[in-house]
CSV table of C-alpha atoms and ligand atoms in Angstrom, one decimal:
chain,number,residue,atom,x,y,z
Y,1,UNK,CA,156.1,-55.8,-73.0
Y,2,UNK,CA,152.6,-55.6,-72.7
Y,3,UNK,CA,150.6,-58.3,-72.3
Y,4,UNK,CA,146.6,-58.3,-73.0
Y,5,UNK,CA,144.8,-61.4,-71.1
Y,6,UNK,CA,141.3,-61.1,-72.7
Y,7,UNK,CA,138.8,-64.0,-70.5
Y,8,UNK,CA,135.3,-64.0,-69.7
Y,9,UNK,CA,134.1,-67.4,-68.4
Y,10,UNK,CA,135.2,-69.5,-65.5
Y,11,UNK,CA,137.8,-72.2,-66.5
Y,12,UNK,CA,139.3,-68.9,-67.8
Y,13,UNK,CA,140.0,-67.3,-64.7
Y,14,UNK,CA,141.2,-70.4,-63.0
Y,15,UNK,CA,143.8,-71.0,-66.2
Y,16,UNK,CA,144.7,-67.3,-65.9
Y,17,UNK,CA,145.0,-67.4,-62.4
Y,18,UNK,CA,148.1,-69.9,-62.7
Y,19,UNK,CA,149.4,-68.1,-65.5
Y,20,UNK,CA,148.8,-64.3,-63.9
Y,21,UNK,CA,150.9,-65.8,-60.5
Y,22,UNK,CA,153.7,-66.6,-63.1
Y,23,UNK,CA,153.9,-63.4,-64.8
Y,24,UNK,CA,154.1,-61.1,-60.8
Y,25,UNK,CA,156.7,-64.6,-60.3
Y,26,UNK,CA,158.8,-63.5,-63.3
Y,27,UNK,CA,158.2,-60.0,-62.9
Y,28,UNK,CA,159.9,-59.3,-59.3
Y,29,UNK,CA,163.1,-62.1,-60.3
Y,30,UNK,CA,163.9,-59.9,-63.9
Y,31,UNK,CA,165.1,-57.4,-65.1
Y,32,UNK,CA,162.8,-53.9,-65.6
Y,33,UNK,CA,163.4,-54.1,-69.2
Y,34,UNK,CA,162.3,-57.9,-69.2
Y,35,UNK,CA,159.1,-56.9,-67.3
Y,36,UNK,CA,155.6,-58.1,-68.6
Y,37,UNK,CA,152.9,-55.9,-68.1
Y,38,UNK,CA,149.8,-57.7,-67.9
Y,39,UNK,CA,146.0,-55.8,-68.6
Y,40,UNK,CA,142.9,-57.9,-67.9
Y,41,UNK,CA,140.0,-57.4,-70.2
Y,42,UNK,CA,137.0,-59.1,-68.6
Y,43,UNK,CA,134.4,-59.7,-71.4
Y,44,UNK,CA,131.5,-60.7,-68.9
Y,45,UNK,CA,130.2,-64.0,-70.1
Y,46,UNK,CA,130.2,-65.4,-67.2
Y,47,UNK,CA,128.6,-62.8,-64.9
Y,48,UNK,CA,126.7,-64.3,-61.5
Y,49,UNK,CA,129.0,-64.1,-58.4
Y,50,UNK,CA,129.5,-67.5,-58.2
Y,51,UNK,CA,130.7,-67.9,-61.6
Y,52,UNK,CA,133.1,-64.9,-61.7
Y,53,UNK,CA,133.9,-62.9,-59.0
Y,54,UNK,CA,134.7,-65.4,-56.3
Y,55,UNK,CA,137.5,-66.9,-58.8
Y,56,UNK,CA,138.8,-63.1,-58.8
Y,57,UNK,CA,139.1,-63.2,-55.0
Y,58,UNK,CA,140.0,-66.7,-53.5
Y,59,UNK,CA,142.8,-67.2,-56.8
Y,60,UNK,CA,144.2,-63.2,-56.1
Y,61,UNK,CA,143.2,-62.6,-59.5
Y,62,UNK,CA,143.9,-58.7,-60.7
Y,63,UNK,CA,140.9,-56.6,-61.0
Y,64,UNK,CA,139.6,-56.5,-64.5
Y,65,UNK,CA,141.3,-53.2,-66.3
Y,66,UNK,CA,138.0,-53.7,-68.7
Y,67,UNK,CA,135.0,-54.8,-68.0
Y,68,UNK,CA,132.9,-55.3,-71.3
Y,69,UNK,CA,129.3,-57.0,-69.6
Y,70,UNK,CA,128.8,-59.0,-72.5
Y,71,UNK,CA,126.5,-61.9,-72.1
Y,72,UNK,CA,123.3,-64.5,-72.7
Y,73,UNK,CA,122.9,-63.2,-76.5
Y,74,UNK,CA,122.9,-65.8,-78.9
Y,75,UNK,CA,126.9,-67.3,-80.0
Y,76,UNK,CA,126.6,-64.8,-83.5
Y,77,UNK,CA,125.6,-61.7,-81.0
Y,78,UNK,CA,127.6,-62.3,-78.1
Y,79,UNK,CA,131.0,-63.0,-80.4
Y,80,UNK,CA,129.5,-60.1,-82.5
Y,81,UNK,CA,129.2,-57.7,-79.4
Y,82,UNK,CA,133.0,-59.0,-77.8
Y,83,UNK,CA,135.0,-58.5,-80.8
Y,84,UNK,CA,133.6,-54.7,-81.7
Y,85,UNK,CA,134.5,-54.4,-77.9
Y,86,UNK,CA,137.8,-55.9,-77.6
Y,87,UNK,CA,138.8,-54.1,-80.8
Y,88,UNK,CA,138.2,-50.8,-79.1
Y,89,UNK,CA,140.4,-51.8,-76.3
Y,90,UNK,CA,143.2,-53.1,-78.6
Y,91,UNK,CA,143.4,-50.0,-80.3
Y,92,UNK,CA,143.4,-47.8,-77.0
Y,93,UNK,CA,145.7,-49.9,-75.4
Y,94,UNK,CA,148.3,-51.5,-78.0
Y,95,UNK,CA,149.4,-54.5,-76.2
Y,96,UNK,CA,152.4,-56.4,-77.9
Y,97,UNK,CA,150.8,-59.8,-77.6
Y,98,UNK,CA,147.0,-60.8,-76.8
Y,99,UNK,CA,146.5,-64.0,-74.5
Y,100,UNK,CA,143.7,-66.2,-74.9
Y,101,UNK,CA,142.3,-68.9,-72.9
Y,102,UNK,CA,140.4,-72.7,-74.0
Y,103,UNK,CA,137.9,-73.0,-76.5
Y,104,UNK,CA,134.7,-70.3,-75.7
Y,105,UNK,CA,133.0,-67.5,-77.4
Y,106,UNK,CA,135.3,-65.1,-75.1
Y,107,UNK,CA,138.5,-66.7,-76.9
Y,108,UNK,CA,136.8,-66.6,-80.5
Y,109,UNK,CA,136.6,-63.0,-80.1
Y,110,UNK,CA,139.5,-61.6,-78.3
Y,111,UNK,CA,141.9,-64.4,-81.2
Y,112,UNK,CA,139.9,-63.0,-83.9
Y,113,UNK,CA,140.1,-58.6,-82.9
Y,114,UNK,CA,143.4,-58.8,-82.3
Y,115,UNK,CA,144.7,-61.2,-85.3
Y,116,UNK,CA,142.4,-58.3,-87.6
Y,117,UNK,CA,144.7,-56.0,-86.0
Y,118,UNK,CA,147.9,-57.7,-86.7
Y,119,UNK,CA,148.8,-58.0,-83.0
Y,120,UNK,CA,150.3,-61.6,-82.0
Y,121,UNK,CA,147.9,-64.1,-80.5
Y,122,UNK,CA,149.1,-66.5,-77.6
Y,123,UNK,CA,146.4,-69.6,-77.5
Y,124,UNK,CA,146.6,-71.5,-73.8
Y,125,UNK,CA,145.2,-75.0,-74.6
Y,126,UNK,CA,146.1,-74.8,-77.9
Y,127,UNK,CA,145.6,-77.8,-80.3
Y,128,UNK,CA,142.6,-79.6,-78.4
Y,129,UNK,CA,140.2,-81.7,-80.5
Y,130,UNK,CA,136.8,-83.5,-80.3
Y,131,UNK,CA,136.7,-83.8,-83.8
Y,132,UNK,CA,133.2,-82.7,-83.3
Y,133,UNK,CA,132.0,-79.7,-85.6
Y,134,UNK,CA,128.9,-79.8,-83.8
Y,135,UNK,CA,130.3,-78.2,-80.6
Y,136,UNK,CA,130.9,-74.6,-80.4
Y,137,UNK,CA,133.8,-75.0,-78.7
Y,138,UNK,CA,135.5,-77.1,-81.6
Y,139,UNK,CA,135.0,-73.9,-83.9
Y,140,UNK,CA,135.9,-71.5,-81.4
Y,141,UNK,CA,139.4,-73.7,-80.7
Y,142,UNK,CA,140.3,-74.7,-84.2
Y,143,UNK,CA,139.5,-71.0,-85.1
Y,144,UNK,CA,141.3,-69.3,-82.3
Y,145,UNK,CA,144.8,-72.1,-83.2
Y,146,UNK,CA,144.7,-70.8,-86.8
Y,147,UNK,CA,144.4,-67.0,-86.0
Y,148,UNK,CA,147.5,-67.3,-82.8
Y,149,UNK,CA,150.9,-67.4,-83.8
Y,150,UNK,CA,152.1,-68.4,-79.7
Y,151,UNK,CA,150.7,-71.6,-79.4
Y,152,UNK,CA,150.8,-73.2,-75.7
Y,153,UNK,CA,149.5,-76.6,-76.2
Y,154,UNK,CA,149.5,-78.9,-73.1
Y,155,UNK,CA,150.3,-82.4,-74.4
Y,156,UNK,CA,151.7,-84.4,-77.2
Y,157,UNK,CA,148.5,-85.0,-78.7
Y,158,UNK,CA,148.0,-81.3,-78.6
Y,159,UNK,CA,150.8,-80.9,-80.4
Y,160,UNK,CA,150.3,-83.7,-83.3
Y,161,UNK,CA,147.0,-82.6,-83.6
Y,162,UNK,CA,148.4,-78.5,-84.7
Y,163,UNK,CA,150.8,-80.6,-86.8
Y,164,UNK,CA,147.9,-82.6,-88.5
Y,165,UNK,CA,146.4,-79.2,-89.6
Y,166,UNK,CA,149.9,-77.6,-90.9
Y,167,UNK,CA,150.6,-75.4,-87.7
Y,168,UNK,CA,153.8,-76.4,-86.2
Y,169,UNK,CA,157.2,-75.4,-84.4
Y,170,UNK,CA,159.4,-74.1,-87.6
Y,171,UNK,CA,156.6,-73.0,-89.7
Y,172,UNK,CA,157.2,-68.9,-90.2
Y,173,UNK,CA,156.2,-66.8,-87.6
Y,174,UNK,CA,154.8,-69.7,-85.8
Y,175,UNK,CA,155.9,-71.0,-82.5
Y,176,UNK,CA,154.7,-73.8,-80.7
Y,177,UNK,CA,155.5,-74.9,-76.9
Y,178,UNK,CA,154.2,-77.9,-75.4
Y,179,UNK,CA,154.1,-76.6,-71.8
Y,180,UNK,CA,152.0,-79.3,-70.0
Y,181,UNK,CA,149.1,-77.9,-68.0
Y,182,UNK,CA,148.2,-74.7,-66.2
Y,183,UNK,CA,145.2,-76.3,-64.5
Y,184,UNK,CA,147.6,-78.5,-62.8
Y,185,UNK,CA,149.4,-75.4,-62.0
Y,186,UNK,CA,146.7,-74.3,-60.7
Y,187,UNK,CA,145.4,-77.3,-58.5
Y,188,UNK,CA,148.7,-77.5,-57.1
Y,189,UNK,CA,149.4,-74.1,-55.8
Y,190,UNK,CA,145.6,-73.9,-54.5
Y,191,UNK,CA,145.1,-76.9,-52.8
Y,192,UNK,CA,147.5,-76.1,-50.2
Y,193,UNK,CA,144.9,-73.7,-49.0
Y,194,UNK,CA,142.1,-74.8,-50.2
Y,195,UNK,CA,140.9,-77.0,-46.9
Y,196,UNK,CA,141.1,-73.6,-44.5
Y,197,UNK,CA,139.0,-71.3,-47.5
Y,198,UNK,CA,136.3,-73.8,-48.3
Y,199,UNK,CA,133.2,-72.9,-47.3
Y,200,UNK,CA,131.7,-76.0,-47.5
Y,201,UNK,CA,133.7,-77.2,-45.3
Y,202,UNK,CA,133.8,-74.6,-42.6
Y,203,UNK,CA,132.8,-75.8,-39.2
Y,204,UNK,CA,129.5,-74.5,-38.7
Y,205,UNK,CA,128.9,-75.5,-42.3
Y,206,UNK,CA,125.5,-78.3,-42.8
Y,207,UNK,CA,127.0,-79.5,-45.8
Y,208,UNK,CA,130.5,-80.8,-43.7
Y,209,UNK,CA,128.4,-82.5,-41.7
Y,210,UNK,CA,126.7,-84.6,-45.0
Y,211,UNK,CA,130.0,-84.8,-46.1
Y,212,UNK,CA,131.4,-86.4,-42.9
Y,213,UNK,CA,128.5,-89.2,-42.8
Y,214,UNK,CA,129.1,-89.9,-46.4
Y,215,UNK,CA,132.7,-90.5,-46.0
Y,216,UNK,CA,132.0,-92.7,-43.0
Y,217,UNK,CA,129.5,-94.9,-45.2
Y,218,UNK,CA,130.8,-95.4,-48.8
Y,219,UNK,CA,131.7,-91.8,-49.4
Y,220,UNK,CA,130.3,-89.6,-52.2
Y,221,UNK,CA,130.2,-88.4,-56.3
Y,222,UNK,CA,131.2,-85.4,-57.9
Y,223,UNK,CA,129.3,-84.8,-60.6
Y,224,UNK,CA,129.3,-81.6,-63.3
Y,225,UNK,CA,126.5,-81.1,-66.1
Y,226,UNK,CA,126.4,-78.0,-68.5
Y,227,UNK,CA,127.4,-79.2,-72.4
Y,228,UNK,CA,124.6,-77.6,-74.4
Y,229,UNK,CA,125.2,-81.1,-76.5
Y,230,UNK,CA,123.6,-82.4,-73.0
Y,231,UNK,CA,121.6,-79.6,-71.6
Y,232,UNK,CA,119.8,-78.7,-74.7
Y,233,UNK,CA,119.1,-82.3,-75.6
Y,234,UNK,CA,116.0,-83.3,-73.5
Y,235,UNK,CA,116.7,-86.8,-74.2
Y,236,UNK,CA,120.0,-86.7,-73.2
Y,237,UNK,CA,119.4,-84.6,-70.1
Y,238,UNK,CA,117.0,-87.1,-68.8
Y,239,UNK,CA,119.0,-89.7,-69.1
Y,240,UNK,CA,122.2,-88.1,-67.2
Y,241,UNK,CA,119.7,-87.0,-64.3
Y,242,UNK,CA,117.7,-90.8,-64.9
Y,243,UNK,CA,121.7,-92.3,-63.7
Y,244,UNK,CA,122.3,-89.6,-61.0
Y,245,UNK,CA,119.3,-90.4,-59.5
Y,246,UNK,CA,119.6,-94.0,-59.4
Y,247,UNK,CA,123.6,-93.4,-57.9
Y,248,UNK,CA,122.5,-91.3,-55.7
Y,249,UNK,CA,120.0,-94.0,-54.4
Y,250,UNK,CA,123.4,-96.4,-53.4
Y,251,UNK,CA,125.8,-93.1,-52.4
Y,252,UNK,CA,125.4,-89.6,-52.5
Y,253,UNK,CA,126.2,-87.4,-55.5
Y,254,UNK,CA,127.5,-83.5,-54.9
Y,255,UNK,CA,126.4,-81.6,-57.9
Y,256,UNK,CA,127.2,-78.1,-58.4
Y,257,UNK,CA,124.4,-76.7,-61.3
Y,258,UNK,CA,126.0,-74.1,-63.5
Y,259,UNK,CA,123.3,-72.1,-64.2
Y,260,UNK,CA,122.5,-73.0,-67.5
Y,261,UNK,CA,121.8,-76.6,-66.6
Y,262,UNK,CA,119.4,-75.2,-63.6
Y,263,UNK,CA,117.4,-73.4,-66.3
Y,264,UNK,CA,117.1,-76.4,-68.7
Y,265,UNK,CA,116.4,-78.2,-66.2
Y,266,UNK,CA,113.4,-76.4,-64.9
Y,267,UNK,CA,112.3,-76.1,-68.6
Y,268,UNK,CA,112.4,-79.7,-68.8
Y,269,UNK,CA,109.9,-81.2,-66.7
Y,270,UNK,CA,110.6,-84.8,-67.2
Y,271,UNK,CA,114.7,-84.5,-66.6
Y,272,UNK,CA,113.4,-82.9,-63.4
Y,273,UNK,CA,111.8,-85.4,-62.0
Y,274,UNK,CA,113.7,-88.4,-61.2
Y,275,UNK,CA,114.7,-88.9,-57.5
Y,276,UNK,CA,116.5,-86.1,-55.7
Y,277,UNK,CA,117.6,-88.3,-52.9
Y,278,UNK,CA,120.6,-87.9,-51.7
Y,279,UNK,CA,121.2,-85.3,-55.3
Y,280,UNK,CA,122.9,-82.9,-53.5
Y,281,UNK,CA,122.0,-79.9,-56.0
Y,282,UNK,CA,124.3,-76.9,-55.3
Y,283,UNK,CA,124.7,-73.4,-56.4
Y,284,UNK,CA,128.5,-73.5,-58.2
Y,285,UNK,CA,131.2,-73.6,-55.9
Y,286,UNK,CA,134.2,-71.9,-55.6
Y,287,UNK,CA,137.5,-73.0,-56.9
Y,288,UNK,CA,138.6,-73.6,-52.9
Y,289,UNK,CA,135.2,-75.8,-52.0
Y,290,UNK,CA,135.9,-77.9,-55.6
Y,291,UNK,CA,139.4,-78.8,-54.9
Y,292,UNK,CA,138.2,-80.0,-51.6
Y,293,UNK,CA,134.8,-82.0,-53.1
Y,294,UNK,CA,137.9,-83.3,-55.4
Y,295,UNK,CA,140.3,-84.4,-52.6
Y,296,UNK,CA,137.2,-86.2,-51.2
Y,297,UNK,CA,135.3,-87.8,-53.5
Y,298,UNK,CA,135.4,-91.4,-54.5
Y,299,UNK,CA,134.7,-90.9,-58.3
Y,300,UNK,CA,133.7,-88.0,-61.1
Y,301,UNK,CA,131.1,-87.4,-63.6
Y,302,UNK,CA,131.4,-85.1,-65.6
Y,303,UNK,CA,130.9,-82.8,-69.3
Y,304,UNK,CA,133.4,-80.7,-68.2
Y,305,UNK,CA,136.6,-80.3,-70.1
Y,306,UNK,CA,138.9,-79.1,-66.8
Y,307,UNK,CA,137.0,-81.0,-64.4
Y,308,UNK,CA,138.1,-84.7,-66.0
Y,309,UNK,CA,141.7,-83.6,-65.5
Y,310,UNK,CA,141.1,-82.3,-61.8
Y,311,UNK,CA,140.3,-86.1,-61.5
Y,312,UNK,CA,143.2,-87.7,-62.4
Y,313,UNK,CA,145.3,-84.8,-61.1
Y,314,UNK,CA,143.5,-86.1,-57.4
Y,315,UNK,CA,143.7,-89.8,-58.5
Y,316,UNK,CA,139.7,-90.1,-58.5
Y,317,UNK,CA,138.6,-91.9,-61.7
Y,318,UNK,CA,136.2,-90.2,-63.8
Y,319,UNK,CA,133.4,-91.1,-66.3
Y,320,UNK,CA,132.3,-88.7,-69.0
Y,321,UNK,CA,129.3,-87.5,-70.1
Y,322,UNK,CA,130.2,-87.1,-73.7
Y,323,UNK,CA,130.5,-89.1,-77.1
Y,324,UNK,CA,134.3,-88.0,-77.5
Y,325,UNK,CA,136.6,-86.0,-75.1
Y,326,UNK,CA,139.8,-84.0,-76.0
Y,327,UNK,CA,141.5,-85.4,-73.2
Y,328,UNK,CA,142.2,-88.4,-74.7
Y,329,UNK,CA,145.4,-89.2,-72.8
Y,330,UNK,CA,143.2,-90.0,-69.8
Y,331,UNK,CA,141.2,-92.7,-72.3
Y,332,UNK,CA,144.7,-94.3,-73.2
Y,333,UNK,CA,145.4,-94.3,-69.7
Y,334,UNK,CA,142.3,-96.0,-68.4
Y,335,UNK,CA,141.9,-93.0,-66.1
Y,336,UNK,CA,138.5,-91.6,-67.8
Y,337,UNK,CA,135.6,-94.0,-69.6
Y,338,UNK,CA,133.3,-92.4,-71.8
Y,339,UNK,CA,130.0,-92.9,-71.4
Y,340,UNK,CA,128.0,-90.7,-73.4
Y,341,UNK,CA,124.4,-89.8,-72.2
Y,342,UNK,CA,122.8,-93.2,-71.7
Y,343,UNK,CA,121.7,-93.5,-68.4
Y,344,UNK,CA,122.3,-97.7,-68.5
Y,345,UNK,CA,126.0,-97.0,-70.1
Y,346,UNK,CA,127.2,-94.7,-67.4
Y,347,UNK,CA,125.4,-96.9,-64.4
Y,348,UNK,CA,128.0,-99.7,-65.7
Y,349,UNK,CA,130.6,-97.2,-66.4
Y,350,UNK,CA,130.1,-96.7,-62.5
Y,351,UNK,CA,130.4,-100.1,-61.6
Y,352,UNK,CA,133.6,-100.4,-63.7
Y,353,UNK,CA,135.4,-97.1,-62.3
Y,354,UNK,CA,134.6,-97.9,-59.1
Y,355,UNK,CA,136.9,-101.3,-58.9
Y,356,UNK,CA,139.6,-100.3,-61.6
Y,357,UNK,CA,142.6,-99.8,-60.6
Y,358,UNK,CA,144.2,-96.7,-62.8
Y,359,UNK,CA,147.9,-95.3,-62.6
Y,360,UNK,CA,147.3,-91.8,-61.6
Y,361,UNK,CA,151.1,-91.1,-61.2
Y,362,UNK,CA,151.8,-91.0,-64.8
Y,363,UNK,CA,152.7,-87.6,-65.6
Y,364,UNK,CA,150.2,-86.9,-68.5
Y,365,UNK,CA,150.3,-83.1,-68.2
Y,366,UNK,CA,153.4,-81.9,-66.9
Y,367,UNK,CA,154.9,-81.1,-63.5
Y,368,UNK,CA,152.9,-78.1,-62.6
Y,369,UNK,CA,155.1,-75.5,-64.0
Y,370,UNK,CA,153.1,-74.8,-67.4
Y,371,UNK,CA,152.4,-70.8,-65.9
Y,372,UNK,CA,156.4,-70.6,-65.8
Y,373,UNK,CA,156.8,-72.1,-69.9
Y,374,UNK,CA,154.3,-69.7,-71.1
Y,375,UNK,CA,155.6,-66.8,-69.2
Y,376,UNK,CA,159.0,-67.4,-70.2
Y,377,UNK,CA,158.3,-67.5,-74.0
Y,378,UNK,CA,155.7,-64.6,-73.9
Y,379,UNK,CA,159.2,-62.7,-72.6
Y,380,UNK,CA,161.2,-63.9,-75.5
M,1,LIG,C1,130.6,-71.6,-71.8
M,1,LIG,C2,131.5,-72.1,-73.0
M,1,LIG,C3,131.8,-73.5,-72.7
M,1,LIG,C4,132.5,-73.7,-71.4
M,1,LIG,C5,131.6,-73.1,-70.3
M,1,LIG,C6,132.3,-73.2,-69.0
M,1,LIG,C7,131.0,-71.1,-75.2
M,1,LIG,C8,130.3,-71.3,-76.5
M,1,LIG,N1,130.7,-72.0,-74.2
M,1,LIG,O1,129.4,-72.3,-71.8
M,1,LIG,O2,132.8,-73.9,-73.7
M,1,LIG,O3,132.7,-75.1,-71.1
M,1,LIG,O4,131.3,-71.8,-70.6
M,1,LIG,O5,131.5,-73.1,-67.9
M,1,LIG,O6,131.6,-70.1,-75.0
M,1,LIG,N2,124.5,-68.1,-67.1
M,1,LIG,C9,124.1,-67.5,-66.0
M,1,LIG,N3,125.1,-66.9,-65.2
M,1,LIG,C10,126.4,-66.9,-65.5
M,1,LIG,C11,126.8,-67.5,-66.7
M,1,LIG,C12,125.9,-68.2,-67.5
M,1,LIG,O7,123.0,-67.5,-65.7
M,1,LIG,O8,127.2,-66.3,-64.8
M,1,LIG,C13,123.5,-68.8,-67.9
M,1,LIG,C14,122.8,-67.9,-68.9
M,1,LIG,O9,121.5,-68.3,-69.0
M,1,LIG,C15,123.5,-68.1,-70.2
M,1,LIG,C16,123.8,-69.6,-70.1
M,1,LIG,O10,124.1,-69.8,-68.7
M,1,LIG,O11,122.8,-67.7,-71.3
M,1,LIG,C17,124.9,-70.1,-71.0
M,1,LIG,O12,126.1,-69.3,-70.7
M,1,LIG,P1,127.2,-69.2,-71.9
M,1,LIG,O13,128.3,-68.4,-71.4
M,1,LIG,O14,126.6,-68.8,-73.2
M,1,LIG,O15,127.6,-70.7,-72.1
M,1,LIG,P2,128.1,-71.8,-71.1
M,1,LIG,O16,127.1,-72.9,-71.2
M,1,LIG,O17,128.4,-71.2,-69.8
M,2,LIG,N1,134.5,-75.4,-61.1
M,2,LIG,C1,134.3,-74.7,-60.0
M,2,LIG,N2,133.0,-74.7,-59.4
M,2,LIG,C2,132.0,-75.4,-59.9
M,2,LIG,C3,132.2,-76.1,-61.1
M,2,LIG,C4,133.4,-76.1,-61.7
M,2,LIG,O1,135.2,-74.1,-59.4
M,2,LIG,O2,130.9,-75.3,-59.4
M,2,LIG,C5,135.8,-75.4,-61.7
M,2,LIG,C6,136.4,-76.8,-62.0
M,2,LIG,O3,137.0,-77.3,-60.8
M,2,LIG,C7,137.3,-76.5,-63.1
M,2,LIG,C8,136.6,-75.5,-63.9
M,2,LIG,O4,135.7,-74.9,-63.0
M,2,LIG,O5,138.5,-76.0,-62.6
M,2,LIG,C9,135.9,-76.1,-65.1
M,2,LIG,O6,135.0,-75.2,-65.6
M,2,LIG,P1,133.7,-75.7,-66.5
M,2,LIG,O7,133.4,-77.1,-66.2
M,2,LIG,O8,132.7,-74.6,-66.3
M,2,LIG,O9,134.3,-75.5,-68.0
M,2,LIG,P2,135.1,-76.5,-69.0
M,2,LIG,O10,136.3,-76.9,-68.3
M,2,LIG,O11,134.2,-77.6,-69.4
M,2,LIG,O12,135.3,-75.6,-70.1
């Protein structure tokens, strides 16, 4: 059977990473005739080095069989551009079943050219909700669960939430499979290398050498910015970089810029220009030098969707920098606080996290075998 994995941008690769690994797993323990044959389109949305290529080469990622370059166009254009795209490939290629990824413009299109084609549609991270119209992502994902007919959802809410919008296991040529989560698939697997790989904490590295004094004071922060809710918001902006500023001034906070946040960020004077002490503003990191930053910080910060559940996965408690979050498991569970973008909010939010004590061995998102549940019923 062949298998068409169409990503583009970076928690992509890292989900398809885990999933990929469990394809070449199944592969060498089945029969020929069970065999999946997997082609990578790459659709180019993420593009810098740091954003794409390095997940290619420290997760053993395939090399792209397509390539499509598509990127920084507006959401109509770039979705425009990625489907015409994708359809050409479809149509040279005739995969069985087309395997898409999360909630971005790269899943939008790849759901949407192959559903136009009548070919199946399996959505990873199916049934996610903010409830939020206003992100793109909550388009993109409700769109992308009511064009797929393999739905891979990794929790109960996931699944009640398909159920709440008619799409559930039993409905005609429907199936959906709650498989728990590849991420954790993913953290698992690579964090057994990830000390040896990551460059920030290679021995002639400067930044090991911050990160050693920090952990012999009161350690450090993670933190992740890049929701356009927040990046394009110059109020809200300010006031995320106002509270890393002013955390920073008590213990040092690692942040990793995605580039769009370094490029609001310089078009926006005033979030600019709170203190920078002890900000330590990085280029991204790769997947190995962020598992680490993980397994060593004290607490997270984050927009990110896959980043809050890297947290709990490494038992650091995390405050978000939203109004709502799909992972809302990790609410229940006292494991994540929201905190929105007030900068007086998430300075208390810090306080709180800081002394709660949170169960992180409840197993919210499966055992780390999602990869292996999706593989199996793509084979079916
Ligand atoms: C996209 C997804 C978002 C996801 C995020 C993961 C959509 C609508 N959004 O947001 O759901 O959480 O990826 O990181 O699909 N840029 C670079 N180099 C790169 C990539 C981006 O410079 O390698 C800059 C460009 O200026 C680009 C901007 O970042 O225009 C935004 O990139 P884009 O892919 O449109 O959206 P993200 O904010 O990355
Ligand atoms: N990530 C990374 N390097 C970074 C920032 C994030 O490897 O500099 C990883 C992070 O650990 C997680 C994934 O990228 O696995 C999350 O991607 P992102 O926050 O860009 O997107 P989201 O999850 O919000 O869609």
């Amino acid at each position: 059977m062949k298998i068409m994995t169409v990503i583009g941008a970076r928690p992509q690769f890292i989900k398809a990473a885990a999933v990929s690994r469990a394809i070449r797993q199944h592969n060498e323990s089945c029969a020929p005739s069970s065999r999946l044959h997997e082609v990578i389109v790459h659709t180019g949305q993420h593009y810098d080095r740091n954003m794409s290529a390095v997940f290619f080469e420290e997760m053993e990622i395939q090399k792209p069989d397509y390539s499509l370059d598509i990127h920084d166009s507006s959401h109509g254009a770039m979705t425009g551009r990625m489907l015409a795209k994708i359809e050409e490939v479809l149509l040279l290629e005739k995969p069985d079943k087309v395997l898409v990824y999360g909630d971005t413009n790269t899943t939008l299109a790849g759901a949407l050219a192959a559903a136009k084609l009548h070919i199946p549609v399996a959505h990873v991270e199916a049934g996610l909700r903010s409830f939020n119209r206003k992100m793109p992502e909550e388009i993109n994902r409700v769109m992308a669960d009511h064009l797929a007919s393999v739905l891979f959802s990794p929790t109960d809410a996931a699944v009640a939430n398909l159920a709440a919008e008619g799409i559930s296991q039993g409905k005609p040529g429907v199936t959906v499979v709650r498989t728990g989560d590849v991420m954790l698939d993913a953290a698992l697997y690579y964090s057994r290398k990830s000390r040896e790989r990551a460059s920030l904490f290679a021995p002639k590295s400067l930044w090991r050498k911050k990160i050693e004094d920090a952990l012999d004071k009161k350690g450090f922060v993670l933190a992740t910015v890049h929701r356009a809710e927040n990046t394009d918001d110059p109020a809200r902006l300010e006031a995320i970089f106002t509270a890393l500023g002013q955390i920073a001034s008590d213990m040092p906070v690692a942040l990793p810029l995605h580039p769009r946040t370094r490029k609001m960020l310089e078009a926006n004077k005033a979030a600019g220009q709170g203190s920078r002490q002890n900000l330590w503003i990085l280029e991204p990191v790769g997947y190995f030098d962020m598992l680490e930053l993980l397994k060593n910080c004290r607490l997270v910060l984050t927009d990110s969707g896959g980043l809050q559940k890297e947290a709990f996965f490494f038992k650091k408690p995390c405050i978000t920098l939203r109004d709502e979050t799909e992972w809302v498991e990790l609410v229940e569970n006292k494991a994540n606080v929201l905190a929105g973008a007030c900068a007086k909010t998430i300075l208390e939010a810090v306080k709180t996290m800081l002394e709660r004590k949170v169960d992180f061995d409840i197993p919210l998102y499966g055992s780390g075998q999602a990869g292996l549940a999706i593989t199996k019923a793509l084979s079916s």
